[in-house]
Short mmCIF file of C-alpha atoms and ligand atoms in Angstrom, two decimals:
data_model
loop_
_atom_site.label_atom_id
_atom_site.label_comp_id
_atom_site.label_asym_id
_atom_site.label_seq_id
_atom_site.Cartn_x
_atom_site.Cartn_y
_atom_site.Cartn_z
CA UNK A 1 96.15 -25.71 53.17
CA UNK A 2 94.12 -28.58 51.85
CA UNK A 3 92.45 -30.57 54.59
CA UNK A 4 91.41 -34.15 53.77
CA UNK A 5 89.40 -35.88 56.44
CA UNK A 6 89.24 -39.69 56.13
CA UNK A 7 87.09 -42.11 58.16
CA UNK A 8 89.86 -43.94 60.01
CA UNK A 9 93.61 -44.66 60.35
CA UNK A 10 93.59 -47.20 57.49
CA UNK A 11 92.09 -44.68 55.07
CA UNK A 12 94.39 -41.92 56.30
CA UNK A 13 97.33 -44.19 55.53
CA UNK A 14 96.02 -45.19 52.07
CA UNK A 15 95.25 -41.60 51.10
CA UNK A 16 98.68 -40.28 52.16
CA UNK A 17 100.49 -43.25 50.51
CA UNK A 18 98.63 -42.52 47.26
CA UNK A 19 99.69 -38.87 47.39
CA UNK A 20 103.33 -39.87 47.89
CA UNK A 21 103.22 -42.61 45.22
CA UNK A 22 101.77 -40.10 42.68
CA UNK A 23 104.59 -37.66 43.38
CA UNK A 24 107.18 -40.47 42.88
CA UNK A 25 105.48 -41.49 39.58
CA UNK A 26 105.62 -37.85 38.41
CA UNK A 27 109.33 -37.48 39.31
CA UNK A 28 111.41 -40.64 39.54
CA UNK A 29 114.31 -38.88 41.36
CA UNK A 30 111.96 -37.20 43.90
CA UNK A 31 113.60 -35.98 47.14
CA UNK A 32 111.46 -37.13 50.02
CA UNK A 33 111.53 -35.78 53.58
CA UNK A 34 110.57 -38.58 55.93
CA UNK A 35 109.05 -38.67 59.45
CA UNK A 36 109.01 -41.23 62.25
CA UNK A 37 106.47 -42.00 64.99
CA UNK A 38 103.38 -44.21 65.15
CA UNK A 39 101.46 -42.08 62.72
CA UNK A 40 103.32 -42.79 59.46
CA UNK A 41 103.74 -46.61 60.05
CA UNK A 42 100.55 -47.34 58.08
CA UNK A 43 101.55 -45.01 55.31
CA UNK A 44 104.90 -46.77 54.91
CA UNK A 45 103.10 -50.11 54.94
CA UNK A 46 100.85 -48.92 52.16
CA UNK A 47 103.86 -47.62 50.16
CA UNK A 48 105.54 -51.02 50.55
CA UNK A 49 102.32 -52.63 49.22
CA UNK A 50 102.26 -50.30 46.21
CA UNK A 51 105.91 -51.16 45.59
CA UNK A 52 105.29 -54.84 45.74
CA UNK A 53 101.97 -54.98 43.87
CA UNK A 54 102.30 -52.16 41.40
CA UNK A 55 106.11 -51.91 41.07
CA UNK A 56 106.41 -48.34 42.50
CA UNK A 57 110.11 -47.64 41.90
CA UNK A 58 112.17 -46.04 44.68
CA UNK A 59 115.55 -46.69 43.04
CA UNK A 60 116.17 -43.10 42.04
CA UNK A 61 114.66 -41.24 45.00
CA UNK A 62 116.63 -39.63 47.83
CA UNK A 63 115.37 -39.33 51.35
CA UNK A 64 116.17 -37.10 54.32
CA UNK A 65 114.75 -37.86 57.77
CA UNK A 66 113.59 -35.07 59.93
CA UNK A 67 115.32 -35.92 63.18
CA UNK A 68 117.21 -38.29 65.46
CA UNK A 69 117.88 -38.62 69.18
CA UNK A 70 121.26 -37.32 70.31
CA UNK A 71 123.36 -40.15 71.79
CA UNK A 72 121.72 -43.04 70.06
CA UNK A 73 123.88 -44.99 67.59
CA UNK A 74 122.19 -45.69 64.19
CA UNK A 75 121.68 -49.42 65.13
CA UNK A 76 120.15 -48.66 68.53
CA UNK A 77 116.63 -50.21 68.63
CA UNK A 78 115.09 -46.90 69.72
CA UNK A 79 116.92 -44.81 67.09
CA UNK A 80 114.89 -43.31 64.27
CA UNK A 81 117.45 -44.72 61.89
CA UNK A 82 116.55 -48.26 63.06
CA UNK A 83 112.82 -47.38 62.82
CA UNK A 84 113.17 -46.30 59.23
CA UNK A 85 115.02 -49.44 58.17
CA UNK A 86 112.63 -51.69 60.02
CA UNK A 87 109.41 -50.02 58.79
CA UNK A 88 110.36 -48.85 55.30
CA UNK A 89 113.85 -49.01 53.73
CA UNK A 90 114.39 -52.75 54.00
CA UNK A 91 111.05 -53.44 52.20
CA UNK A 92 111.62 -51.25 49.14
CA UNK A 93 114.24 -50.81 46.42
CA UNK A 94 115.70 -47.58 47.70
CA UNK A 95 119.43 -46.99 47.06
CA UNK A 96 120.89 -46.73 50.56
CA UNK A 97 123.57 -44.36 49.19
CA UNK A 98 120.74 -41.79 48.79
CA UNK A 99 119.29 -42.24 52.29
CA UNK A 100 120.06 -39.64 54.93
CA UNK A 101 119.09 -39.85 58.63
CA UNK A 102 120.74 -37.48 61.15
CA UNK A 103 123.52 -39.24 63.01
CA UNK A 104 122.64 -39.28 66.73
CA UNK A 105 126.06 -40.35 67.96
CA UNK A 106 128.08 -37.80 65.98
CA UNK A 107 130.96 -36.17 67.97
CA UNK A 108 130.15 -32.76 66.52
CA UNK A 109 126.43 -32.18 66.15
CA UNK A 110 126.92 -28.60 64.94
CA UNK A 111 129.21 -29.57 62.13
CA UNK A 112 126.97 -32.50 61.34
CA UNK A 113 123.92 -30.21 61.13
CA UNK A 114 125.71 -27.87 58.68
CA UNK A 115 126.68 -30.92 56.59
CA UNK A 116 123.08 -32.18 56.60
CA UNK A 117 121.74 -28.91 55.33
CA UNK A 118 124.39 -28.92 52.60
CA UNK A 119 123.38 -32.40 51.42
CA UNK A 120 119.71 -31.26 51.14
CA UNK A 121 120.91 -28.30 49.00
CA UNK A 122 123.22 -30.54 46.95
CA UNK A 123 120.28 -32.66 45.74
CA UNK A 124 118.20 -29.61 44.88
CA UNK A 125 116.04 -29.37 48.04
CA UNK A 126 113.22 -31.50 49.35
CA UNK A 127 110.32 -32.03 46.94
CA UNK A 128 107.83 -33.56 49.32
CA UNK A 129 108.17 -33.41 53.10
CA UNK A 130 106.07 -35.85 55.19
CA UNK A 131 105.27 -34.73 58.75
CA UNK A 132 103.48 -35.99 61.82
CA UNK A 133 102.64 -33.68 64.75
CA UNK A 134 103.74 -34.02 68.37
CA UNK A 135 101.36 -33.70 71.30
CA UNK A 136 102.74 -30.18 71.97
CA UNK A 137 102.23 -29.17 68.34
CA UNK A 138 105.79 -29.70 67.24
CA UNK A 139 106.88 -30.71 63.74
CA UNK A 140 110.11 -32.81 63.63
CA UNK A 141 111.58 -31.97 67.08
CA UNK A 142 110.96 -28.20 66.83
CA UNK A 143 109.67 -27.69 70.34
CA UNK A 144 107.61 -24.66 71.49
CA UNK A 145 109.51 -21.43 70.96
CA UNK A 146 111.58 -22.69 68.06
CA UNK A 147 112.34 -19.92 65.55
CA UNK A 148 110.44 -20.16 62.27
CA UNK A 149 113.84 -19.40 60.65
CA UNK A 150 115.62 -22.31 62.42
CA UNK A 151 117.81 -24.75 60.52
CA UNK A 152 119.05 -28.29 61.38
CA UNK A 153 120.47 -28.14 64.92
CA UNK A 154 120.31 -29.71 68.36
CA UNK A 155 117.13 -29.08 70.24
CA UNK A 156 116.33 -29.83 73.91
CA UNK A 157 113.16 -31.89 74.12
CA UNK A 158 110.07 -30.49 75.95
CA UNK A 159 108.68 -32.29 79.01
CA UNK A 160 105.54 -33.45 77.18
CA UNK A 161 107.60 -34.86 74.34
CA UNK A 162 109.84 -36.80 76.73
CA UNK A 163 106.73 -38.22 78.45
CA UNK A 164 105.09 -39.04 75.08
CA UNK A 165 108.16 -40.85 73.84
CA UNK A 166 108.88 -42.69 77.06
CA UNK A 167 106.56 -45.51 75.85
CA UNK A 168 109.32 -46.72 73.60
CA UNK A 169 111.94 -46.88 76.39
CA UNK A 170 112.05 -49.08 79.48
CA UNK A 171 112.33 -46.09 81.86
CA UNK A 172 111.88 -42.33 81.78
CA UNK A 173 115.58 -41.94 82.49
CA UNK A 174 116.50 -43.65 79.25
CA UNK A 175 114.57 -41.21 77.06
CA UNK A 176 117.08 -38.84 75.38
CA UNK A 177 116.81 -35.16 76.36
CA UNK A 178 118.14 -33.80 73.02
CA UNK A 179 117.66 -34.41 69.35
CA UNK A 180 119.17 -33.31 66.08
CA UNK A 181 116.32 -31.89 64.07
CA UNK A 182 115.62 -30.12 60.81
CA UNK A 183 114.57 -26.56 61.61
CA UNK A 184 111.27 -24.89 60.73
CA UNK A 185 113.10 -22.86 58.10
CA UNK A 186 114.46 -26.09 56.60
CA UNK A 187 110.96 -27.68 56.55
CA UNK A 188 109.31 -24.55 55.01
CA UNK A 189 111.72 -24.74 52.04
CA UNK A 190 110.25 -28.12 50.95
CA UNK A 191 108.28 -27.65 47.76
CA UNK A 192 105.27 -29.56 49.08
CA UNK A 193 104.35 -30.70 52.60
CA UNK A 194 102.09 -33.57 53.64
CA UNK A 195 101.10 -33.73 57.31
CA UNK A 196 99.25 -36.72 58.68
CA UNK A 197 97.55 -37.13 62.10
CA UNK A 198 95.23 -39.57 63.69
CA UNK A 199 93.49 -40.23 66.97
CA UNK A 200 91.55 -38.25 69.57
CA UNK A 201 94.70 -37.29 71.46
CA UNK A 202 95.77 -35.12 68.47
CA UNK A 203 92.38 -33.40 68.00
CA UNK A 204 93.13 -30.27 70.07
CA UNK A 205 96.55 -29.66 68.59
CA UNK A 206 95.27 -30.31 65.03
CA UNK A 207 92.51 -27.73 65.51
CA UNK A 208 95.05 -25.20 66.88
CA UNK A 209 97.54 -25.64 64.05
CA UNK A 210 94.94 -25.48 61.26
CA UNK A 211 92.49 -22.91 62.62
CA UNK A 212 94.45 -21.10 65.35
CA UNK A 213 96.81 -18.14 65.12
CA UNK A 214 100.40 -18.54 63.93
CA UNK A 215 102.67 -18.91 66.92
CA UNK A 216 106.08 -20.34 67.68
CA UNK A 217 104.44 -21.94 70.77
CA UNK A 218 102.79 -24.42 68.41
CA UNK A 219 105.39 -24.82 65.76
CA UNK A 220 103.16 -26.66 63.29
CA UNK A 221 101.29 -23.37 62.82
CA UNK A 222 104.30 -22.26 60.72
CA UNK A 223 102.83 -24.40 58.00
CA UNK A 224 100.18 -21.73 57.52
CA UNK A 225 102.95 -19.72 55.88
CA UNK A 226 103.62 -22.39 53.25
CA UNK A 227 101.88 -22.40 49.85
CA UNK A 228 101.45 -26.15 49.34
CA UNK A 229 100.40 -28.10 52.40
CA UNK A 230 98.08 -31.09 52.43
CA UNK A 231 96.80 -32.40 55.74
CA UNK A 232 95.35 -35.90 55.89
CA UNK A 233 93.46 -36.72 59.05
CA UNK A 234 91.29 -39.45 60.44
CA UNK A 235 87.88 -38.54 61.87
CA UNK A 236 89.15 -38.51 65.49
CA UNK A 237 92.02 -36.12 64.82
CA UNK A 238 89.60 -33.85 62.85
CA UNK A 239 86.94 -33.91 65.56
CA UNK A 240 87.74 -30.44 67.06
CA UNK A 241 87.94 -28.58 63.72
CA UNK A 242 85.10 -26.07 63.24
CA UNK A 243 85.10 -25.80 59.41
CA UNK A 244 85.01 -29.50 58.53
CA UNK A 245 81.97 -29.03 56.28
CA UNK A 246 83.90 -26.52 54.18
CA UNK A 247 86.97 -28.76 53.93
CA UNK A 248 84.89 -31.66 52.89
CA UNK A 249 83.15 -29.62 50.27
CA UNK A 250 86.43 -28.55 48.75
CA UNK A 251 87.76 -32.17 48.94
CA UNK A 252 84.70 -33.40 47.02
CA UNK A 253 84.53 -30.63 44.49
CA UNK A 254 88.14 -29.97 43.59
CA UNK A 255 87.39 -30.67 39.89
CA UNK A 256 85.33 -27.46 39.85
CA UNK A 257 88.39 -25.36 40.55
CA UNK A 258 89.69 -26.16 37.06
CA UNK A 259 86.31 -25.30 35.51
CA UNK A 260 86.09 -21.97 37.32
CA UNK A 261 89.53 -20.78 36.39
CA UNK A 262 89.38 -18.42 33.41
CA UNK A 263 85.74 -17.50 33.86
C1 GLP B 1 108.22 -37.37 67.53
C2 GLP B 1 108.81 -37.06 66.14
C3 GLP B 1 107.86 -36.31 65.29
C4 GLP B 1 106.51 -37.02 65.24
C5 GLP B 1 105.95 -37.03 66.66
C6 GLP B 1 104.58 -37.67 66.75
O1 GLP B 1 108.33 -36.34 68.36
N1 GLP B 1 109.99 -36.27 66.28
O2 GLP B 1 108.39 -36.15 63.93
O3 GLP B 1 105.63 -36.33 64.41
O4 GLP B 1 106.89 -37.79 67.46
O5 GLP B 1 104.70 -39.06 66.96
P1 GLP B 1 103.51 -40.05 66.80
O6 GLP B 1 103.22 -40.23 65.30
O7 GLP B 1 103.96 -41.31 67.41
O8 GLP B 1 102.32 -39.47 67.51
#
């Protein structure tokens, strides 16, 4: 795991957008896994800026969103589908035929989940998966106890997640209790993973997932089993890590890795 600590939210967003832009420049038909939530809003803004100012081309990329609330139609204001259009898709030149977001109002979530997995396979798998982290340590909506082998499926939301997400709804009763989410197994098959987190309220869970033991109770710890994970944090989210000096040294001396290889 490569840990990059940045001074603030703005720098976290710029750094993560640069990483994504570089991957798109390297592979024009990149398959992106996308996340929702407050955390990636700044990253999407930066990507839109790079698209407008430097002509970053999204026309050949495909995207797969991690999750969606069960019961919400794609145009519902609180749906993740709406969020993605509003914050990202409508500002770039992505081909909407290559955009996939789980369908919250499907009549058959099980069949839909199988179909979603098949679409990911059909395009050759996800090249770069972007992730945030939930207050309970979840990635996508893989709540505590989710199997590390899990695939796209319906998951019941944990109490803390319902409370955390209630800020977007006018009452607690309106917050959906279920979501369709990629599984941990689906996420771990992405070739590269980029997790971003900011703010003091994420500090404990960030320290647990990077430096704590692997456990299905904090599903982000599954990322310790992946060979190519980059974590971009702001100072606040990194504040409970114990090995920050080491991470910073590696961040600032990466060029030496190349020199030392072959010695
Ligand atoms: C939701 C999403 C996650 C996201 C998390 C954190 O639960 N399903 O993908 O990472 O919220 O959201 P935020 O970035 O708003 O803290």
